[in-house]
Amino acid sequence: MGRWSRRLAPSFAAFAGISRAQHVLDVGCGTGSLAFWLARQPGIERVTGIDLSAAYVAHAERRNQDTRVRFEVGDACALPFADRSFDHVLSLLVLQFVPQAARAVREMGRVTRRGGIVAAATWDSGGGLLAQRLVFDAAALIDPTGNAARAAACTRPLSRSGELAALWQAAGLVDVVQDMLTIRMDFACFADFWAPVEGNDGPVAAYVRGLDAGVRERLRSAVQQAYLVGEGDGPRSYAATAWVVRGKVP
């Protein structure tokens, strides 16, 4: 997801209206894509990123060459910061994977100053991620467990219109706006597309790791045919849509 996050970060920050701030918090910072982009903006003085994964935080720290940016390990549902510690708080592509998302949003609001922005983005995982659907639609035809895996991946909470806005309103945030943003992800060839599928992160990789070698190879072949669509191997570009929401702390 790192390269997807890097593409989405600028338009997400623009939607949130984050251009000037003394201190911004990135909740679920992952490997730092959003935090690093924010730090490059001249009106933002400091950025803190927090993530539950020590491995992601360690990777972000190794990449970090900016003294105004820091990363730490922590839980979105129990942020280790005092009330009103930050001007704005953002979360990019993580709330869908937080079991207690409502609690995390309340925490984001708690640590944001009055009048500050709390904003998030989540994938439209049902119909907005064509690259993911290429794999899971093929899996549903090949593997007896594929349909259940597709259903679990494509019906995640906060992946439909209105769900983020309702969560923001329930948390007591005001001037709530929900919209959608679409990016495109480019792949040089099918091998470039398939490599993350056999990686370690995300629902697609988690499903594929559990397949035996024969089913995995059948799946790879079917997805390759969908990628090629009767043409030669080479570059492809797929759209990816995210729901975005912002609100203010009253």
Coordinates of N, CA and C in Angstrom, one line a residue, residues 12 16 20 31 45 48 73 86 97 101 113 120 124 147-148 154 164 187 197 205 207 212 221 246:
F12 N -5.6 14.0 -0.6 CA -6.3 13.8 0.7 C -6.0 15.0 1.6
A16 N -8.6 17.8 3.1 CA -8.7 18.1 4.5 C -8.5 19.6 4.8
R20 N -1.5 25.0 6.8 CA -0.7 25.6 7.8 C -1.1 25.0 9.2
T31 N 4.3 3.4 6.8 CA 5.7 3.7 6.5 C 6.0 5.2 6.3
E45 N 4.8 23.0 10.6 CA 6.0 23.1 11.3 C 6.5 21.7 11.8
T48 N 3.9 14.4 13.7 CA 4.1 13.2 14.4 C 3.3 12.1 13.8
V73 N 5.4 4.2 18.2 CA 4.5 3.1 18.2 C 3.4 3.4 19.2
F86 N -2.8 18.7 19.2 CA -2.4 18.9 17.8 C -3.4 19.9 17.2
F97 N -9.4 -1.0 9.1 CA -8.7 -2.1 9.7 C -8.6 -2.0 11.2
A101 N -13.2 1.3 15.4 CA -13.0 2.6 14.7 C -13.6 3.8 15.4
R113 N -7.1 20.3 18.8 CA -7.5 21.6 19.4 C -8.9 22.0 18.9
A120 N -10.1 11.7 7.5 CA -9.6 10.3 7.2 C -10.0 10.0 5.8
D124 N -12.8 2.6 -1.0 CA -14.1 2.0 -1.4 C -13.8 0.6 -1.9
N147 N -14.9 -17.1 -2.6 CA -16.1 -16.2 -2.5 C -16.2 -15.6 -1.1
A148 N -15.9 -16.4 0.0 CA -15.9 -15.8 1.3 C -14.8 -14.8 1.5
C154 N -14.3 -7.1 0.5 CA -15.1 -6.1 -0.2 C -16.2 -5.5 0.6
L164 N -18.5 7.0 6.8 CA -17.5 7.8 7.5 C -18.2 9.0 8.0
F187 N 1.2 0.0 -13.4 CA 2.0 -1.2 -13.3 C 2.8 -1.3 -14.6
V197 N 0.9 -9.3 -4.5 CA -0.1 -10.3 -4.2 C 0.5 -11.4 -3.4
A205 N -2.9 -10.3 -0.1 CA -1.7 -11.1 0.2 C -2.0 -12.2 1.3
Y207 N -4.9 -13.6 1.9 CA -5.6 -14.7 1.3 C -4.7 -15.6 0.5
D212 N -2.7 -23.4 -1.3 CA -1.7 -24.4 -1.6 C -1.1 -24.0 -3.0
S221 N -2.6 -17.6 -13.0 CA -2.8 -17.7 -14.4 C -4.1 -17.0 -14.8
R246 N -14.0 14.9 6.5 CA -13.4 15.9 7.4 C -14.5 16.5 8.3

